[in-house]
PDB file of C-alpha atoms in Angstrom:
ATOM      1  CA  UNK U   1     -74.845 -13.091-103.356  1.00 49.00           C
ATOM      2  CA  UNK U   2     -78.424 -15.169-101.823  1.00 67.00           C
ATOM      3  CA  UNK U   3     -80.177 -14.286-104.666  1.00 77.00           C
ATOM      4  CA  UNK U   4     -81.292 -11.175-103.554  1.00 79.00           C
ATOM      5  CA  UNK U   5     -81.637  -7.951-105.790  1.00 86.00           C
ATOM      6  CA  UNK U   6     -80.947  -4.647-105.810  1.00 85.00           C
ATOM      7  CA  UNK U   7     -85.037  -3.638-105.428  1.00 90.00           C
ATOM      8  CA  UNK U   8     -85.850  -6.724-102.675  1.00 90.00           C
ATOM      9  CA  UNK U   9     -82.290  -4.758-100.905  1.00 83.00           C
ATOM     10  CA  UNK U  10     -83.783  -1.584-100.905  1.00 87.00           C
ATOM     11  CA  UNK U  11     -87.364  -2.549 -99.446  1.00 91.00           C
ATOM     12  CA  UNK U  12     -85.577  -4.685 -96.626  1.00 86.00           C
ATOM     13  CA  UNK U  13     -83.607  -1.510 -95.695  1.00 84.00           C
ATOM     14  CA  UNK U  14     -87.010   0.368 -95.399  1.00 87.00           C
ATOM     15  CA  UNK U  15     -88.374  -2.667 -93.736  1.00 89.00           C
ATOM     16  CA  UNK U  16     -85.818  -2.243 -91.239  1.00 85.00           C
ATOM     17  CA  UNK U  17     -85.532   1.704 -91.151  1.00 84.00           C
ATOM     18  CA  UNK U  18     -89.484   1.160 -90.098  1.00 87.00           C
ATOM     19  CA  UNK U  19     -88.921  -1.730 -87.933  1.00 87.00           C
ATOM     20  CA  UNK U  20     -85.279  -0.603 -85.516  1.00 83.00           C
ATOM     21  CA  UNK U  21     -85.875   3.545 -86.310  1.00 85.00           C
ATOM     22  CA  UNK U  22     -82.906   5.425 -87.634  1.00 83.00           C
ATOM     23  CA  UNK U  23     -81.027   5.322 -83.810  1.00 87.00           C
ATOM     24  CA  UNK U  24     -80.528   1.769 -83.298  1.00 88.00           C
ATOM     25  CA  UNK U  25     -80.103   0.150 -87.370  1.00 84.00           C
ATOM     26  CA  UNK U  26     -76.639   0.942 -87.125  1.00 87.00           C
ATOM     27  CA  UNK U  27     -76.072  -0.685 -83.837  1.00 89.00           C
ATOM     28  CA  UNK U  28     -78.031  -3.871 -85.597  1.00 85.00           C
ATOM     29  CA  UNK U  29     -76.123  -3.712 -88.758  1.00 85.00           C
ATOM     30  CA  UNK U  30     -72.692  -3.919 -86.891  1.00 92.00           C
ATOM     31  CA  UNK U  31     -73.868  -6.850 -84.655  1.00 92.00           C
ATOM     32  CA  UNK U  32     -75.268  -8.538 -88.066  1.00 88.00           C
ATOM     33  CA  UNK U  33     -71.973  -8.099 -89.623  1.00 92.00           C
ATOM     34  CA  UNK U  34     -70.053  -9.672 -86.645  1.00 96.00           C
ATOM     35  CA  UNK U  35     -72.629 -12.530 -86.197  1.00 95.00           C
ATOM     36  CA  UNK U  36     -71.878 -13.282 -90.528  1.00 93.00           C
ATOM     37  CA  UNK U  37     -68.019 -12.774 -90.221  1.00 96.00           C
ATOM     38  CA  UNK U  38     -68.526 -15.220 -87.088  1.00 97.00           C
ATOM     39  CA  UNK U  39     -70.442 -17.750 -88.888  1.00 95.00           C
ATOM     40  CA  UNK U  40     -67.945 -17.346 -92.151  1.00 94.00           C
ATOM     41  CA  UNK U  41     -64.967 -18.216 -89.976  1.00 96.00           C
ATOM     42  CA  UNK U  42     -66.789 -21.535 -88.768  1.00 95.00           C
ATOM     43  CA  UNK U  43     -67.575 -22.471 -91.601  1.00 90.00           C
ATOM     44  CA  UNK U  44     -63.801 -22.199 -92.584  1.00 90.00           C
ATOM     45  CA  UNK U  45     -62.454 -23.667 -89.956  1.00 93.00           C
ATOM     46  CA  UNK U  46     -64.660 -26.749 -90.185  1.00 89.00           C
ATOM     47  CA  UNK U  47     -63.512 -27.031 -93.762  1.00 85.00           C
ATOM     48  CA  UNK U  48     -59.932 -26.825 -92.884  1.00 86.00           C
ATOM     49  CA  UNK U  49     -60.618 -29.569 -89.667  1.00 89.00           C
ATOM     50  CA  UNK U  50     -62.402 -31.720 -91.912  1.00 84.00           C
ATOM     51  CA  UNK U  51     -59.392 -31.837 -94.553  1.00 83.00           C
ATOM     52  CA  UNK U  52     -56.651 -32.322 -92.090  1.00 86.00           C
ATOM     53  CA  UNK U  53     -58.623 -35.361 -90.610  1.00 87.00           C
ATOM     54  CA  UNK U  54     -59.275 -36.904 -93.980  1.00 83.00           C
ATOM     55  CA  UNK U  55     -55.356 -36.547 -94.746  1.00 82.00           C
ATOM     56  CA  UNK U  56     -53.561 -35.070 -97.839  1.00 82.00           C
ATOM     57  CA  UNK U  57     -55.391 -37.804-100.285  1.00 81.00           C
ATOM     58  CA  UNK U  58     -58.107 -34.971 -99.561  1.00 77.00           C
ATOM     59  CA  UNK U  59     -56.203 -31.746 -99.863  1.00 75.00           C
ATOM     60  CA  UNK U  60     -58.522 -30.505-103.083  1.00 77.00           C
ATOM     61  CA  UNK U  61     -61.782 -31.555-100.837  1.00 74.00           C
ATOM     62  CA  UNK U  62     -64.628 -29.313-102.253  1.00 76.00           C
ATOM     63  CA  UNK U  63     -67.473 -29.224 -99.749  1.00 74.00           C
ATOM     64  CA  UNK U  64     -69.643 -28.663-102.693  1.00 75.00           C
ATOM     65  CA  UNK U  65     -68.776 -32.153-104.057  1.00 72.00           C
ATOM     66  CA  UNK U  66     -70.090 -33.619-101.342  1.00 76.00           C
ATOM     67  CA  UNK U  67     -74.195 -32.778-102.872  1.00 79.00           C
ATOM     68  CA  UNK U  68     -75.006 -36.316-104.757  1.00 82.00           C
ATOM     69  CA  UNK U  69     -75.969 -33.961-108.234  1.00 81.00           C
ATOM     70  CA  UNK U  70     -72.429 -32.535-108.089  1.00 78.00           C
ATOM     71  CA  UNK U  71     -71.139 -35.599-107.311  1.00 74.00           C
ATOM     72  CA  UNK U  72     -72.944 -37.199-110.352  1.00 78.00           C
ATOM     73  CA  UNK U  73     -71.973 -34.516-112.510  1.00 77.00           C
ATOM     74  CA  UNK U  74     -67.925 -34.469-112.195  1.00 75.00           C
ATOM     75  CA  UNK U  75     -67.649 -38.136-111.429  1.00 72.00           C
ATOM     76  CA  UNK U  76     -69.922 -39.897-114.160  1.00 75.00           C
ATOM     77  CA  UNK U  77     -70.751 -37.254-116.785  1.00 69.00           C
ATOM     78  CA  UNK U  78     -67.414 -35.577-117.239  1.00 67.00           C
ATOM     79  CA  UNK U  79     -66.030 -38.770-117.810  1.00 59.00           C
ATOM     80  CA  UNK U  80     -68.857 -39.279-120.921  1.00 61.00           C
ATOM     81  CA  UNK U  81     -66.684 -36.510-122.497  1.00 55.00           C
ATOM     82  CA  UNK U  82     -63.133 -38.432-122.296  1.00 53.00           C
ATOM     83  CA  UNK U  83     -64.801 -41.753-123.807  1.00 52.00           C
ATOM     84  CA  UNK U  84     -65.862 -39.877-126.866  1.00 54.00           C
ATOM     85  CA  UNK U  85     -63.378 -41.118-130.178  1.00 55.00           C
ATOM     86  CA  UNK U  86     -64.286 -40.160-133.398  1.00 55.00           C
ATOM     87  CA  UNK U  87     -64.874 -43.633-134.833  1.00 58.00           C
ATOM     88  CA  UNK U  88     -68.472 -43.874-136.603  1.00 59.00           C
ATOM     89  CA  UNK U  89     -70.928 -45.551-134.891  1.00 58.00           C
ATOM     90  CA  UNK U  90     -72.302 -49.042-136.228  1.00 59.00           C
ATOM     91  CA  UNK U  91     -76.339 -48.792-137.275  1.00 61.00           C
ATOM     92  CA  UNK U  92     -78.212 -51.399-136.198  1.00 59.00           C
ATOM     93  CA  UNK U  93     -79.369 -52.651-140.126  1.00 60.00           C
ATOM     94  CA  UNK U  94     -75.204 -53.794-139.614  1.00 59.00           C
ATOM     95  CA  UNK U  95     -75.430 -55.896-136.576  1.00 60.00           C
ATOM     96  CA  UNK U  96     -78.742 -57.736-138.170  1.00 60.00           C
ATOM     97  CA  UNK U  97     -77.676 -60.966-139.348  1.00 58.00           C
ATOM     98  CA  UNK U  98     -79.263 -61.542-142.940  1.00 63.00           C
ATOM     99  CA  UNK U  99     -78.655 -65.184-143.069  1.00 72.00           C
ATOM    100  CA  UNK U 100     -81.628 -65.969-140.854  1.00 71.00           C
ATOM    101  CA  UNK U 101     -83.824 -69.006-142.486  1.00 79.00           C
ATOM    102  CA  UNK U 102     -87.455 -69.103-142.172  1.00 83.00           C
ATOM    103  CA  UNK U 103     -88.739 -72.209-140.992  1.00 84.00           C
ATOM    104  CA  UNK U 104     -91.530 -73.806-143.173  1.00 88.00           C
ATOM    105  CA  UNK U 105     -95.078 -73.588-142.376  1.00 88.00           C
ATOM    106  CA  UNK U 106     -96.363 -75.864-139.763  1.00 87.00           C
ATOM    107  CA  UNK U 107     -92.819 -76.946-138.534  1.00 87.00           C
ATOM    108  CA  UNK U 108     -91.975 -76.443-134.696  1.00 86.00           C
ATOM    109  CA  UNK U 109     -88.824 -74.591-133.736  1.00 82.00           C
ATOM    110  CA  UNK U 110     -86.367 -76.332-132.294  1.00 82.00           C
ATOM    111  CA  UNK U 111     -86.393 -76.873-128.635  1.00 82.00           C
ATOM    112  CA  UNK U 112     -83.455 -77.623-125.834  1.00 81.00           C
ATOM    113  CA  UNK U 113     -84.503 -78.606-122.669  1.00 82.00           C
ATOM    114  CA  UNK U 114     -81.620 -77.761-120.972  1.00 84.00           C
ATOM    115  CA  UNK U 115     -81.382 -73.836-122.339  1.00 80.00           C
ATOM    116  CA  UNK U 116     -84.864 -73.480-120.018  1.00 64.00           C
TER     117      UNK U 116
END
């Protein structure tokens, strides 16, 4: 759930055995339980305000998308996937042109003064 496990669970509940005694954890664990269903419900509701202002071109709005890595990752590199045909690839000794002449020793290579 927050990346806590079942041994780092059981020394917070002696942590807080030690901390609020046996009389009063309960009345903490109820008020943390409201204060988390309180906060879910925000949360949820600020989702639900923030699609009906953006319209139904935004019904599937993930909040997640919104982080620039997810973003990157469905919008440019699922799209690598589609692209992908199963035609071979050309290697570059193909795209060399072997019909290049050498030009003797001592002679200049031609120049164009307006290609500078």
């Amino acid at each position: 759930m927050f990346g806590i496990g079942p041994l780092e669970l059981v020394v917070i509940a002696i942590v807080a055995v030690l901390l609020f005694g046996p009389d009063r954890l309960p009345e903490f664990a109820r008020t943390a339980g409201r204060l988390l269903r309180q906060v879910r419900q925000m949360v949820n509701n600020a989702q639900n305000d923030l699609r009906n202002e953006l319209g139904p071109e935004f019904a599937d709005l993930d909040v997640r998308d919104l982080n620039p890595r997810s973003f990157v990752r469905k919008h440019l590199l699922e799209g690598m996937d589609d692209d992908y045909d199963d035609k071979p690839v050309a290697s570059s000794t193909d795209l060399m042109d072997t019909t290049v002449q050498r030009l003797p020793a001592g002679q200049r290579a031609p120049y164009d003064p307006e290609s500078t």
